[in-house]
mmCIF file of C-alpha atoms in Angstrom:
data_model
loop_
_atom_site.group_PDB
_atom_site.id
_atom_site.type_symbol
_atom_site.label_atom_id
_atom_site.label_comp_id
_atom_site.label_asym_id
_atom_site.label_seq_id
_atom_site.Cartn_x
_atom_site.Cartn_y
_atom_site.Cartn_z
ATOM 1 C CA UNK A 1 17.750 0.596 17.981
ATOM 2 C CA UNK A 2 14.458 1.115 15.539
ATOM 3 C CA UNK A 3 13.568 -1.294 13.452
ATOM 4 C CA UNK A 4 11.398 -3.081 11.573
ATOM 5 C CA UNK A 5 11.588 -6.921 10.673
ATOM 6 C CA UNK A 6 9.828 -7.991 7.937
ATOM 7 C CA UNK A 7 8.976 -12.541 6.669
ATOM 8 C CA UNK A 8 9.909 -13.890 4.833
ATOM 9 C CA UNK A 9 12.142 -12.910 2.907
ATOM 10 C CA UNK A 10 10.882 -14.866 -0.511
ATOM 11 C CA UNK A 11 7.651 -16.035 -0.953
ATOM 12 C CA UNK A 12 6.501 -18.273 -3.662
ATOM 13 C CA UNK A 13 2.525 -18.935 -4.337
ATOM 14 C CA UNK A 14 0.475 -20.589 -7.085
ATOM 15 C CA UNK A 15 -1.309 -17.859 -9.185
ATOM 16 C CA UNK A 16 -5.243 -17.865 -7.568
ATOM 17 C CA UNK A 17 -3.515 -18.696 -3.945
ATOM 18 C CA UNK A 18 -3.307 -15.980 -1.195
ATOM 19 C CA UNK A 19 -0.026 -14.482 0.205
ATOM 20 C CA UNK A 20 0.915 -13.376 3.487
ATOM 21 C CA UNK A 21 3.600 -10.798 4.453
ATOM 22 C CA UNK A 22 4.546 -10.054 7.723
ATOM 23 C CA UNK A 23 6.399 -7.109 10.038
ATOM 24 C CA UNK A 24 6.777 -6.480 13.428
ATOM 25 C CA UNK A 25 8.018 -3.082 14.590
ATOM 26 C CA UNK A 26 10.014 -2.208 17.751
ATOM 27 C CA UNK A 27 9.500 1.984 17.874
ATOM 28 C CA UNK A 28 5.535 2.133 20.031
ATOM 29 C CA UNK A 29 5.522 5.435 18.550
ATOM 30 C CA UNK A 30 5.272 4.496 15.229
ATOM 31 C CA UNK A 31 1.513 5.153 13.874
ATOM 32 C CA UNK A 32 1.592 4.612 10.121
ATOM 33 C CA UNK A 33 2.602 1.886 8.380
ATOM 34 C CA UNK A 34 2.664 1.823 4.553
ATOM 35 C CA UNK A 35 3.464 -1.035 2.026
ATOM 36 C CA UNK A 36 5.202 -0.524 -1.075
ATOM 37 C CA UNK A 37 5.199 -2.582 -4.543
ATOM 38 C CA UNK A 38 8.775 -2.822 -6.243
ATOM 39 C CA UNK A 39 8.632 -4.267 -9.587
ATOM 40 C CA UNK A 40 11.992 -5.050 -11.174
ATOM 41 C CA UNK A 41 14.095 -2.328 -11.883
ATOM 42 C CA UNK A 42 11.434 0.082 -10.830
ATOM 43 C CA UNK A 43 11.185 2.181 -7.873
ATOM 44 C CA UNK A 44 8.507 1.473 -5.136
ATOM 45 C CA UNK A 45 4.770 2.389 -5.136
ATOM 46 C CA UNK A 46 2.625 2.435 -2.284
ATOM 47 C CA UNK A 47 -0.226 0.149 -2.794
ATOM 48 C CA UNK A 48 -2.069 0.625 0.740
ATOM 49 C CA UNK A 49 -1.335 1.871 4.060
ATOM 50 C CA UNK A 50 -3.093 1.745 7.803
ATOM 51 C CA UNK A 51 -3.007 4.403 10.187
ATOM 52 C CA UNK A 52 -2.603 3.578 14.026
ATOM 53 C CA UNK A 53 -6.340 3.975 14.647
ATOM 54 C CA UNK A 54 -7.333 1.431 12.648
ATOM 55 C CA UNK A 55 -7.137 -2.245 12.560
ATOM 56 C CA UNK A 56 -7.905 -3.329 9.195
ATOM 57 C CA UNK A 57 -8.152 -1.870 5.619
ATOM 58 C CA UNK A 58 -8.990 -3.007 2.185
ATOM 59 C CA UNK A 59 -8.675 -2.443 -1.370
ATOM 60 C CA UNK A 60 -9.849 -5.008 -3.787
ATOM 61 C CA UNK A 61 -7.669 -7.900 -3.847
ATOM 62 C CA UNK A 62 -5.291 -6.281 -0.562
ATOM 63 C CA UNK A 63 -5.685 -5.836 2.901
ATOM 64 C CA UNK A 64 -3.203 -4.691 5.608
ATOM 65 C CA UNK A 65 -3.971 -5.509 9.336
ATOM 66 C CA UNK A 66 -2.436 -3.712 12.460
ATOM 67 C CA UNK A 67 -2.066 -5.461 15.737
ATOM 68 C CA UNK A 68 -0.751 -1.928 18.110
ATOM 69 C CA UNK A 69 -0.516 -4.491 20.952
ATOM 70 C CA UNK A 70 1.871 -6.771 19.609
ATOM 71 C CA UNK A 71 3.403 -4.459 17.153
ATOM 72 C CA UNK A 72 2.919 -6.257 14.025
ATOM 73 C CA UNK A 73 0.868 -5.586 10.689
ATOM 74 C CA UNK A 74 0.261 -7.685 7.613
ATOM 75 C CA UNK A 75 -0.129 -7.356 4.040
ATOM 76 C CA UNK A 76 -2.777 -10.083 3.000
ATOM 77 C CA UNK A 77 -3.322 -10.569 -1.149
ATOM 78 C CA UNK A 78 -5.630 -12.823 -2.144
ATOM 79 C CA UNK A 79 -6.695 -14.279 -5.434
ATOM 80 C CA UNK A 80 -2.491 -13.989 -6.398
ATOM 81 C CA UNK A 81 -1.677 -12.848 -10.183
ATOM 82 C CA UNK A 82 1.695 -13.366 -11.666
ATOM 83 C CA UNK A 83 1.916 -9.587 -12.050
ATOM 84 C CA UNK A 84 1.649 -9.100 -8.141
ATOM 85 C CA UNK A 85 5.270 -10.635 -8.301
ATOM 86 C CA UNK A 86 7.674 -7.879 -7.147
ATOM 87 C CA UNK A 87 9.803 -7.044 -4.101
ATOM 88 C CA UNK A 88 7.082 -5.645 -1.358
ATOM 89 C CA UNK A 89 8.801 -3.327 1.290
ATOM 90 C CA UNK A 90 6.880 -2.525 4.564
ATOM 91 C CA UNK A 91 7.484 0.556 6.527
ATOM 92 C CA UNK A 92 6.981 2.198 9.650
ATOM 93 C CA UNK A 93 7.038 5.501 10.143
ATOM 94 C CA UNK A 94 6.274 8.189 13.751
ATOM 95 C CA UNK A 95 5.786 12.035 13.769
ATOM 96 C CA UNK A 96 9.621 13.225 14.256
ATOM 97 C CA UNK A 97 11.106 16.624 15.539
ATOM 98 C CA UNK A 98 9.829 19.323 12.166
ATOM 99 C CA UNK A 99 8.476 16.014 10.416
ATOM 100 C CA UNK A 100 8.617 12.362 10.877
ATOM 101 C CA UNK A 101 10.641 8.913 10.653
ATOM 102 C CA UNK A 102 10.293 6.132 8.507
ATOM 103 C CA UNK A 103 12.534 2.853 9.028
ATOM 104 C CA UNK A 104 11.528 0.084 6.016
ATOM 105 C CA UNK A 105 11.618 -3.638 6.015
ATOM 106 C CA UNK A 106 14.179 -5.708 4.195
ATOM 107 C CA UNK A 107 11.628 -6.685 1.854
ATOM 108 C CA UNK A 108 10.097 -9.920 0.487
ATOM 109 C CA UNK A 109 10.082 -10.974 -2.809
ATOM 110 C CA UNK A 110 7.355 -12.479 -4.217
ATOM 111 C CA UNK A 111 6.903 -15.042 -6.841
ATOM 112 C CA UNK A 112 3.384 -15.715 -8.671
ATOM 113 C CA UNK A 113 3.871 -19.306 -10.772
ATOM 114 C CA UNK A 114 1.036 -19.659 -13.473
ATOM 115 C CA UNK B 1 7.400 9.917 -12.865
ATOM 116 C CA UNK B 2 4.554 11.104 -10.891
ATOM 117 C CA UNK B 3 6.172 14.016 -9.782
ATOM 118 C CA UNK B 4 9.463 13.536 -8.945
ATOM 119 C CA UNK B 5 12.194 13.019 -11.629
ATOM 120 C CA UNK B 6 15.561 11.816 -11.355
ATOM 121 C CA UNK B 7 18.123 12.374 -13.788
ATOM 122 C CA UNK B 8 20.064 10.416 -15.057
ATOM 123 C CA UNK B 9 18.542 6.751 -15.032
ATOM 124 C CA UNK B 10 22.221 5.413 -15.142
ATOM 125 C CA UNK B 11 25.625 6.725 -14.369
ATOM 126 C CA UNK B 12 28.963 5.502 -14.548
ATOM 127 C CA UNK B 13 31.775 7.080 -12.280
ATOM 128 C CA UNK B 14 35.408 6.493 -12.626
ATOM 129 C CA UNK B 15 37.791 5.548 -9.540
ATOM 130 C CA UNK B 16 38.106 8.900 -7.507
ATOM 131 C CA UNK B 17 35.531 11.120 -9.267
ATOM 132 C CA UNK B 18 32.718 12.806 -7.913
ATOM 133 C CA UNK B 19 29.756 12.284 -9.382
ATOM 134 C CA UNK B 20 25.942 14.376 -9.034
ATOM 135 C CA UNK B 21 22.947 12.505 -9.019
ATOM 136 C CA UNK B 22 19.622 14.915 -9.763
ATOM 137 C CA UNK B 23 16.412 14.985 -7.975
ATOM 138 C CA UNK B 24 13.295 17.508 -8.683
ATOM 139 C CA UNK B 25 9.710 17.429 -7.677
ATOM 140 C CA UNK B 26 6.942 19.461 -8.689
ATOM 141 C CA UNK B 27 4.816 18.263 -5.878
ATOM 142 C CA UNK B 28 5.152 21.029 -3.318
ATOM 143 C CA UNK B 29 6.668 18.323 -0.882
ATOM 144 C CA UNK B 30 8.974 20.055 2.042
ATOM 145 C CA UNK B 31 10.716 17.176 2.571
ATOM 146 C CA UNK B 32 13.201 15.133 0.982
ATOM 147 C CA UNK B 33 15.138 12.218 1.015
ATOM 148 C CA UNK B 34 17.851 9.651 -0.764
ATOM 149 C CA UNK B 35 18.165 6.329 -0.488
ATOM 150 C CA UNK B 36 20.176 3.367 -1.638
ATOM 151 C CA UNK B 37 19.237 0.107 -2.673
ATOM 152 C CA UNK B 38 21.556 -2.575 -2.791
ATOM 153 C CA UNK B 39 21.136 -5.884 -5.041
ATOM 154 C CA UNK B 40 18.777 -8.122 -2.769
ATOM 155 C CA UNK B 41 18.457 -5.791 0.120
ATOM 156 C CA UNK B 42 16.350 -2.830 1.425
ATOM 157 C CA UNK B 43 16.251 0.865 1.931
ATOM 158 C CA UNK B 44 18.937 2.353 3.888
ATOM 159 C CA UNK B 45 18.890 6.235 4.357
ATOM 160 C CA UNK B 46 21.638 8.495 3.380
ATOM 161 C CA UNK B 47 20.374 11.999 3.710
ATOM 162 C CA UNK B 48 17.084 13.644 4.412
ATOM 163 C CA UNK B 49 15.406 17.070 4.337
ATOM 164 C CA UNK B 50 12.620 18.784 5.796
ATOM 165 C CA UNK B 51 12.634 22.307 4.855
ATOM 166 C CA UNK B 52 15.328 24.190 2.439
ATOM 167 C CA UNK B 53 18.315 25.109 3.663
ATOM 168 C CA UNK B 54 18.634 22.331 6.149
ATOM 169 C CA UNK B 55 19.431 18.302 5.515
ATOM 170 C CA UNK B 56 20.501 15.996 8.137
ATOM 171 C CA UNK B 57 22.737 12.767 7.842
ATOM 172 C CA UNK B 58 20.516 9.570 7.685
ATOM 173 C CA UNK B 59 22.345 6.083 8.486
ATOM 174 C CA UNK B 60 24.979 5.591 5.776
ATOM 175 C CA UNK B 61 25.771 9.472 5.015
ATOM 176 C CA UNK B 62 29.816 9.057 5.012
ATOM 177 C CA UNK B 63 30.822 9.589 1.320
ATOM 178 C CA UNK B 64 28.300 11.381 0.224
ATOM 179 C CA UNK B 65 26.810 15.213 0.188
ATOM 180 C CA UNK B 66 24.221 17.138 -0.357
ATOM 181 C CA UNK B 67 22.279 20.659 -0.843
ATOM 182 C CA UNK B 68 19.185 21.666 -0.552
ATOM 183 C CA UNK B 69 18.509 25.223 -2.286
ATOM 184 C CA UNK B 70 15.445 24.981 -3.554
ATOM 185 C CA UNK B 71 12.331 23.436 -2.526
ATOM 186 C CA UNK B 72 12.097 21.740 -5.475
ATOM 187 C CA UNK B 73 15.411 20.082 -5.774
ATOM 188 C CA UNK B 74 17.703 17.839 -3.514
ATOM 189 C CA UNK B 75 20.964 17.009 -5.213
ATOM 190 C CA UNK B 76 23.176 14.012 -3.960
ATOM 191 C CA UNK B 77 26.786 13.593 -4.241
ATOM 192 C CA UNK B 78 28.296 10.537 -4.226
ATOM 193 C CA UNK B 79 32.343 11.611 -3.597
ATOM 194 C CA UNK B 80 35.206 9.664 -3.989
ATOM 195 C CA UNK B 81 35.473 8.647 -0.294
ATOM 196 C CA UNK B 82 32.166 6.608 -1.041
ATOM 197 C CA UNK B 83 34.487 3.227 -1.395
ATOM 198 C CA UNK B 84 31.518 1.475 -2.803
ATOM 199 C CA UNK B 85 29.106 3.536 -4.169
ATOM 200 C CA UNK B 86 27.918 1.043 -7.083
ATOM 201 C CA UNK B 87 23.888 0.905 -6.115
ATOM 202 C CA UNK B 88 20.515 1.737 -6.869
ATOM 203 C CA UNK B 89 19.913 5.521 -5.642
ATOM 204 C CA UNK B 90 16.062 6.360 -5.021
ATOM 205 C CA UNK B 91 14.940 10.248 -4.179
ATOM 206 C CA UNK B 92 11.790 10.510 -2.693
ATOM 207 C CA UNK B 93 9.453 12.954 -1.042
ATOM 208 C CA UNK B 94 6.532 13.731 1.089
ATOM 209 C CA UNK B 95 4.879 16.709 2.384
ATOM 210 C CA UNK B 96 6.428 17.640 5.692
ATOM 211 C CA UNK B 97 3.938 17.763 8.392
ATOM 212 C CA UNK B 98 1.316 14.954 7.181
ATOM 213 C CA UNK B 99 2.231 11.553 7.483
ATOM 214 C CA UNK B 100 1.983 9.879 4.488
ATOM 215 C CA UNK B 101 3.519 7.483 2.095
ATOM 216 C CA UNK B 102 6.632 8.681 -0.107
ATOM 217 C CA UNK B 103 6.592 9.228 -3.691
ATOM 218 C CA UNK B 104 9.368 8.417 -5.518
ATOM 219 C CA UNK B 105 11.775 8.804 -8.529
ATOM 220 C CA UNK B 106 12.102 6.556 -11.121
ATOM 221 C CA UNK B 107 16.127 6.251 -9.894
ATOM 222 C CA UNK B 108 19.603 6.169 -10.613
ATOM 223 C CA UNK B 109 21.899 3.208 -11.036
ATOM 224 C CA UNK B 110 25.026 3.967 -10.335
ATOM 225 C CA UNK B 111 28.260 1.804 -11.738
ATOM 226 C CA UNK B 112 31.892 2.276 -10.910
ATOM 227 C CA UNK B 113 34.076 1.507 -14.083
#
């Protein structure tokens, strides 16, 4: 079936280093992909997302890339703070029938050391 | 909550009770949606809604219910034949026929005592 597969599954970095996240989708319907922040105890926030017709997009220290032709996207954050640890979800989601589908990741937990 | 409040932020259910778990949003969203977090895992979908009066079953939907009477408000029930319904329970919602990214509720933990 759908789904979504998302590495690794914890990620530690020194605080100033850059992390890498990584999904690959299977559904080459899917044309939005958004990543969500998940702070302890909290519930998820999207922090950025990429539409299908684009390859690359930024905000500050984040940036997501799409690759349509091998159905995988990134989240990239660079100059790492111990706040940016959390659980980060990706997400893939198509136009479905009166709406549209979204299958998630399994998440990755990140770890900022000072 | 940015919009869309879930009520309350913990809940313990006894063996064999049914137990309601709130969900309101005052973000014109059409449609809906519950999901369950585990300890250490992802997202899995119980239920979802697009317009009122209409939900359909997402991928773990046996043991638990729910209505959809208002635009505004998406109840879940988690019913006794939910054998392990001790999770994290997230409501969410976007607007129906835009793709965009969900907003969500604050959640509910749920404990069986």
């Amino acid at each position: 079936g759908e789904n979504v597969e998302q590495h690794p599954s914890t990620l530690s970095v020194q605080e100033g280093d850059s992390a890498v996240i990584k999904c690959t989708y299977s559904d080459s319907a899917s044309n939005y992909f958004p990543w969500y922040k998940q702070e302890l105890g909290k519930r998820p926030q999207l922090i950025i997302d990429i539409r299908s017709n684009v390859g690359e997009k930024k905000d500050q220290r984040i940036a997501v890339t799409l690759n349509k032709t091998a159905k995988h996207f990134s989240l990239h954050i660079t100059e790492t703070q111990p706040e940016d640890s959390a659980v980060y979800f990706c997400a893939a989601s198509r136009v479905n029938t009166g709406g549209f589908k979204t299958i998630f990741g399994a998440g990755t937990r990140l770890f900022v050391k000072a | 909550d940015g919009g869309i409040t879930q009520s309350p932020k913990y809940l313990f259910r006894k063996e064999g009770q049914n137990v309601t778990l709130s969900c309101e949003q005052n973000l014109n969203h059409d449609a809906m949606y519950w999901y369950r977090q585990d300890p250490g895992q992802g997202l899995r979908l119980i239920y979802y809604s697009q317009i009122v009066n209409d939900f359909q079953k997402g991928d773990i939907a046996e043991g638990y219910s729910v209505s959809r009477e208002k635009k505004e408000s998406f109840p879940l029930t988690v019913t006794s034949a939910q054998k392990n319904p001790t999770a994290f329970y997230l409501c969410a919602s976007t607007p129906r026929t835009v793709t965009y990214g969900y907003t969500f509720g604050s959640g509910t933990r749920l404990t069986v005592v």
